[in-house]
PDB file of C-alpha atoms in Angstrom:
ATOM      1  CA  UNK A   1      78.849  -1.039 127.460  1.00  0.00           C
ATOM      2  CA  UNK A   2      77.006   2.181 126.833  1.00  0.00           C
ATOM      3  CA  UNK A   3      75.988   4.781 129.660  1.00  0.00           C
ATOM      4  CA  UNK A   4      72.693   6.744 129.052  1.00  0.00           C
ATOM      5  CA  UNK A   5      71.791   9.481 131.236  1.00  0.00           C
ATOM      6  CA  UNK A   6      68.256   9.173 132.118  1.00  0.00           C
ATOM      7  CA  UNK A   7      65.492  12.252 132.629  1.00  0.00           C
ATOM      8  CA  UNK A   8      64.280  13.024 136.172  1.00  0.00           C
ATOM      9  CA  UNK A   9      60.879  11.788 135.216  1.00  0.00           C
ATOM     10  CA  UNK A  10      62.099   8.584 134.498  1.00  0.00           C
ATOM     11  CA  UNK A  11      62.439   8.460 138.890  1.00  0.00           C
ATOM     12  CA  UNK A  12      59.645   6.629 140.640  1.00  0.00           C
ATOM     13  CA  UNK A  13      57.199   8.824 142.340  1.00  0.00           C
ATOM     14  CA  UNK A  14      58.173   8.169 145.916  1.00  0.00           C
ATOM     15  CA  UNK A  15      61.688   9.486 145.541  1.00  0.00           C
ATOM     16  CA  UNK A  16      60.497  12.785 143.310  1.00  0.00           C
ATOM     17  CA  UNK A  17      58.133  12.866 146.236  1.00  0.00           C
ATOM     18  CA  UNK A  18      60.538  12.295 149.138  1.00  0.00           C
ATOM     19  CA  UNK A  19      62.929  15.509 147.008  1.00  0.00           C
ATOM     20  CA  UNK A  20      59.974  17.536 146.509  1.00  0.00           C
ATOM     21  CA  UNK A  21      59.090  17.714 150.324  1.00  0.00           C
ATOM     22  CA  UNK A  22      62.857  18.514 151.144  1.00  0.00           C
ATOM     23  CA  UNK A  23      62.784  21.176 149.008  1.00  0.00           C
ATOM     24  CA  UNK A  24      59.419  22.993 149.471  1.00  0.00           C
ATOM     25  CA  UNK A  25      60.245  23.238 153.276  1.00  0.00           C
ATOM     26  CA  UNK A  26      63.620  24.236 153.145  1.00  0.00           C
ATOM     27  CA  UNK A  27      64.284  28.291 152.884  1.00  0.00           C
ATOM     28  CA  UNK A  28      67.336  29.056 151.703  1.00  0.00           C
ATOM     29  CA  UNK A  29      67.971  25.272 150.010  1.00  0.00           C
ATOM     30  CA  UNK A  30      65.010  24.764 148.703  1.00  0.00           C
ATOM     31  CA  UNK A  31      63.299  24.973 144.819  1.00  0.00           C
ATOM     32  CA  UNK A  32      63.626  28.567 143.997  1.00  0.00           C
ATOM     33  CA  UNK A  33      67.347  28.271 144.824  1.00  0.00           C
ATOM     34  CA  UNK A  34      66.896  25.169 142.562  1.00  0.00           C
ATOM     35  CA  UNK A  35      65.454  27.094 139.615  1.00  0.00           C
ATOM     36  CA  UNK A  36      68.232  29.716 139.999  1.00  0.00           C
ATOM     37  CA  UNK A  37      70.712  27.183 139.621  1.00  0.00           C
ATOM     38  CA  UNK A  38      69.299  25.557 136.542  1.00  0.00           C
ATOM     39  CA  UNK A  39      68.377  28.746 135.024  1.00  0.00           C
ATOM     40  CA  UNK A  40      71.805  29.998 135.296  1.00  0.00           C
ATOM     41  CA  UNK A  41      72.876  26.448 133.236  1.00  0.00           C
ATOM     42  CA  UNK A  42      72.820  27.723 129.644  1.00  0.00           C
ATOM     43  CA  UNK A  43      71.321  24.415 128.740  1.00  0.00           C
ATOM     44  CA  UNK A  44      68.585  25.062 130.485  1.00  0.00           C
ATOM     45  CA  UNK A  45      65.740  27.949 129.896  1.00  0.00           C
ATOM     46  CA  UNK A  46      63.326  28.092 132.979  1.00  0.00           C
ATOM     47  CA  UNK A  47      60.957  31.374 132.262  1.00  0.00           C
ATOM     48  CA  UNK A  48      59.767  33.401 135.024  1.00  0.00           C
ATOM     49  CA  UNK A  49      56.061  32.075 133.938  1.00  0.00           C
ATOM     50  CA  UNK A  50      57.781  28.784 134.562  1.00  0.00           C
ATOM     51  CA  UNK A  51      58.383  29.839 137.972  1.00  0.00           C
ATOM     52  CA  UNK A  52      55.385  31.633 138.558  1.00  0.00           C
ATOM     53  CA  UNK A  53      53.321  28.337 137.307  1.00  0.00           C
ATOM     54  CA  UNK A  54      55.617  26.594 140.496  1.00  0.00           C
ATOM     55  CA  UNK A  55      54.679  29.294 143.101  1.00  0.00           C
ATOM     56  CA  UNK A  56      50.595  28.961 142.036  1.00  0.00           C
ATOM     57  CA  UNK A  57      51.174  25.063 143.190  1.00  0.00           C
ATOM     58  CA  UNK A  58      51.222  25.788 146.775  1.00  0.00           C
ATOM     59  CA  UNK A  59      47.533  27.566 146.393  1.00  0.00           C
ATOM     60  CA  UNK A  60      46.423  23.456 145.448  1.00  0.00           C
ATOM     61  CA  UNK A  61      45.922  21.522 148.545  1.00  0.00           C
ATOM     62  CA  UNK A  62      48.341  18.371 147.042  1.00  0.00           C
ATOM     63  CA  UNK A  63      50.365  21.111 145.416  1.00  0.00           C
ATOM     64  CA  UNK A  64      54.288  21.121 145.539  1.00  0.00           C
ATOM     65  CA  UNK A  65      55.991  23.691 143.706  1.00  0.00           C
ATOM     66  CA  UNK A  66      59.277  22.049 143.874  1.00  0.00           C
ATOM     67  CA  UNK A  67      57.704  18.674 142.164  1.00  0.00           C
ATOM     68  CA  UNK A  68      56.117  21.570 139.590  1.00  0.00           C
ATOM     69  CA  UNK A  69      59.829  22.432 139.056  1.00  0.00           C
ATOM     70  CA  UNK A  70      61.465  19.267 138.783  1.00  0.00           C
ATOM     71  CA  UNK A  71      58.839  17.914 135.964  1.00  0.00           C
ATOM     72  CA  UNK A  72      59.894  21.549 133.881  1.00  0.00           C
ATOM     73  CA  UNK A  73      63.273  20.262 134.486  1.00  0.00           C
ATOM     74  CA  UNK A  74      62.874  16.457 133.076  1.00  0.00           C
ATOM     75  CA  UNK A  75      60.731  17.987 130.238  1.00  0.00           C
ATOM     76  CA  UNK A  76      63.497  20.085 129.433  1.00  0.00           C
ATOM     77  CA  UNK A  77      66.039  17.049 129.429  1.00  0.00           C
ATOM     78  CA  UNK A  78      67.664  17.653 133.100  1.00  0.00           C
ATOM     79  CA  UNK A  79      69.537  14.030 133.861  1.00  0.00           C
ATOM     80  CA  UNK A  80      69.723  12.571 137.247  1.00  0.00           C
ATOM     81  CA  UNK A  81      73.247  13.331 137.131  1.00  0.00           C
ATOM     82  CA  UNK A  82      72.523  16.977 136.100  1.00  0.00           C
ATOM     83  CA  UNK A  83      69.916  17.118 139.304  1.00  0.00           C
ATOM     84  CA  UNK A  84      72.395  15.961 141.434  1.00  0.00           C
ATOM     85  CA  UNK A  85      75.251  18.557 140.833  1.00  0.00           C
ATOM     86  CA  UNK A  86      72.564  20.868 140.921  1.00  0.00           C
ATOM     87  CA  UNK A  87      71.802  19.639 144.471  1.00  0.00           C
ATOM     88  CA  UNK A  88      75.331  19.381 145.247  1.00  0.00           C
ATOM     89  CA  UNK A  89      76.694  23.110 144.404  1.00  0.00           C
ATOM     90  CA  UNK A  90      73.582  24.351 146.295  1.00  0.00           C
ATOM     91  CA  UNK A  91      74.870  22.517 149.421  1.00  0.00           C
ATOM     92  CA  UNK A  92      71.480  20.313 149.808  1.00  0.00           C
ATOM     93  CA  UNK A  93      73.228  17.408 151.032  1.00  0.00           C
ATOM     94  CA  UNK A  94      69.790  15.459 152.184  1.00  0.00           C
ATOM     95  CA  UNK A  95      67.754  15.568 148.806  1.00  0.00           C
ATOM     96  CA  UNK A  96      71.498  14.851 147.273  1.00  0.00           C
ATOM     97  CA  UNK A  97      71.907  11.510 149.460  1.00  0.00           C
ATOM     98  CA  UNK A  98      68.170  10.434 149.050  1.00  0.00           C
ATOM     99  CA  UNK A  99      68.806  10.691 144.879  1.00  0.00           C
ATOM    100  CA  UNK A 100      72.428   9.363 145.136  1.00  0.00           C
ATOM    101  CA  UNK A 101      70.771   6.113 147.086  1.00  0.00           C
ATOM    102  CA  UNK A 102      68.326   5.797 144.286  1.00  0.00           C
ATOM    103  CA  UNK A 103      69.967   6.626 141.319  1.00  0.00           C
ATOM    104  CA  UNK A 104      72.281   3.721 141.860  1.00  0.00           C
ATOM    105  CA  UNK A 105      73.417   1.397 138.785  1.00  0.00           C
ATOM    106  CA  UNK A 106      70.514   0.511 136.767  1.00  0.00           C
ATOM    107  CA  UNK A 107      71.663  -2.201 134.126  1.00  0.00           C
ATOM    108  CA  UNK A 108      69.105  -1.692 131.376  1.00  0.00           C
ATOM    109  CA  UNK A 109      70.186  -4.453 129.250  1.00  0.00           C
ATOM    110  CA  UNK A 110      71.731  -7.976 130.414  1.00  0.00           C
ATOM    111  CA  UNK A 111      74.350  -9.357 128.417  1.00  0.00           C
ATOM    112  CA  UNK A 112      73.404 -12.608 126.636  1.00  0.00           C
ATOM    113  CA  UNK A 113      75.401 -15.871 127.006  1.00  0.00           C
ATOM    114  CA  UNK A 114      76.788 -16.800 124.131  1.00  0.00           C
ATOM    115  CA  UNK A 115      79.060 -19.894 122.862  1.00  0.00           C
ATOM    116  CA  UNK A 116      81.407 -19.879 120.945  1.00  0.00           C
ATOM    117  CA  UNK A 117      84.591 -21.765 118.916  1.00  0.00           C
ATOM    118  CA  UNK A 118      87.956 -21.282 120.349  1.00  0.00           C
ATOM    119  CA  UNK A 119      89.947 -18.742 118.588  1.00  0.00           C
ATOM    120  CA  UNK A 120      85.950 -16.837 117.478  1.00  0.00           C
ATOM    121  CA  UNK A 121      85.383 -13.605 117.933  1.00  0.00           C
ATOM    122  CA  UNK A 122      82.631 -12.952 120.512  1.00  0.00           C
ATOM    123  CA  UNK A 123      80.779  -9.401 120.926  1.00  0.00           C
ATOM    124  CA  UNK A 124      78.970  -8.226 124.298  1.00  0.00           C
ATOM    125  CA  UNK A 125      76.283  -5.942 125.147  1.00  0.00           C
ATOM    126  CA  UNK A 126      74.840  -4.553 128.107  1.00  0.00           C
ATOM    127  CA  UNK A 127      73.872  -0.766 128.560  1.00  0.00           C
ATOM    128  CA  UNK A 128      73.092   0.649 132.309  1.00  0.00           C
ATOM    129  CA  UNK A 129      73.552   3.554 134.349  1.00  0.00           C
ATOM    130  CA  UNK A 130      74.641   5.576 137.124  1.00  0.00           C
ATOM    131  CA  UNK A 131      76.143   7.594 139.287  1.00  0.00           C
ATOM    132  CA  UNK A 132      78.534   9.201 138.975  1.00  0.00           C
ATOM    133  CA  UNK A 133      79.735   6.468 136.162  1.00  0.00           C
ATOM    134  CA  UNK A 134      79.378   3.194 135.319  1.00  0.00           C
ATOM    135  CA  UNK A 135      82.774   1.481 135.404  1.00  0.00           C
ATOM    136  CA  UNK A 136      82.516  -2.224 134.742  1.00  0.00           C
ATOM    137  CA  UNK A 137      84.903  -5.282 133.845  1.00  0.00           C
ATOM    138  CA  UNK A 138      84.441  -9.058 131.920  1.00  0.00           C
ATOM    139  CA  UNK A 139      85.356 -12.109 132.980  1.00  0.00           C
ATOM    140  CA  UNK A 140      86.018 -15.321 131.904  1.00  0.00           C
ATOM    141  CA  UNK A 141      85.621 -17.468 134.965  1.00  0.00           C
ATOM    142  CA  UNK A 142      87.702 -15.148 137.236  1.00  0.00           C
ATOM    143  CA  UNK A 143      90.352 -14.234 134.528  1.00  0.00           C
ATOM    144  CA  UNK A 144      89.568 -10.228 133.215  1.00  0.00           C
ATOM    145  CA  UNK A 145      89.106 -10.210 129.509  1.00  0.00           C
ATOM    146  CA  UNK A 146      90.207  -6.895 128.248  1.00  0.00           C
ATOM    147  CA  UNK A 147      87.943  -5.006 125.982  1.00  0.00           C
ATOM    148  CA  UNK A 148      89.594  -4.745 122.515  1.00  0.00           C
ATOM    149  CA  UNK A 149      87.461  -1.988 121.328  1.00  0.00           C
TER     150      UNK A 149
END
């Protein structure tokens, strides 16, 4: 099984939406406190004209600069999970919960049923994610098979 990290953008609109709203009204929690986090992350490079581009997005009347932000972010290659320590270490616990909820295992691709021979060889695949990892197990009606890779 592989784990991929997916980009913030990959989230559906309603819950970037629901985030965004917690964010542009809180004060001290909300998306500058955001951008200083992720700015300080090396990773990372938010610009001032980055943030100044997020301010101007309160002037339009459908305008969120904390949804501003958080596309910057996924076009930079923030993960959910990156987002979500962010959210974490600056103690917003709500927009944390609300992406925790949604960012929930995600199997990407199924493994296929296969037959086989007794005594074959037999290789798996499935990729998903998750938060805060993906642990999984196989079974052969109820008996674990343990992975030999």
């Amino acid at each position: 099984m592989q784990l991929t990290p997916f980009s913030i953008n990959s989230l559906k609109e309603p819950t970037l939406k629901k985030i965004s709203d917690l964010l542009d009204k809180a004060n001290n929690r909300g998306w500058r406190k955001l951008a200083e986090i992720v700015g300080a992350d090396k990773r990372f490079r938010l610009s001032s004209e980055d943030l100044e581009k997020c301010s101007l997005k309160v002037l339009d009347p459908e305008g969120s600069p904390s949804r501003s932000l958080l596309h910057v972010m996924g076009n930079r290659g923030v993960t959910v999970k990156d987002l979500l320590e962010f959210l974490q270490a600056m103690g917003q616990i709500e927009a944390f919960q609300l992406l925790r909820s949604s960012a929930s295992l995600k199997i990407l691709v199924q493994p296929v049923s296969q037959a086989v021979l007794a005594g074959q060889a037999l290789r798996l695949y499935c990729q998903a994610t998750g938060y805060p990892n993906v642990e999984y197990q196989w079974f052969k009606k109820k008996i674990e098979v343990m992975d030999t890779e």
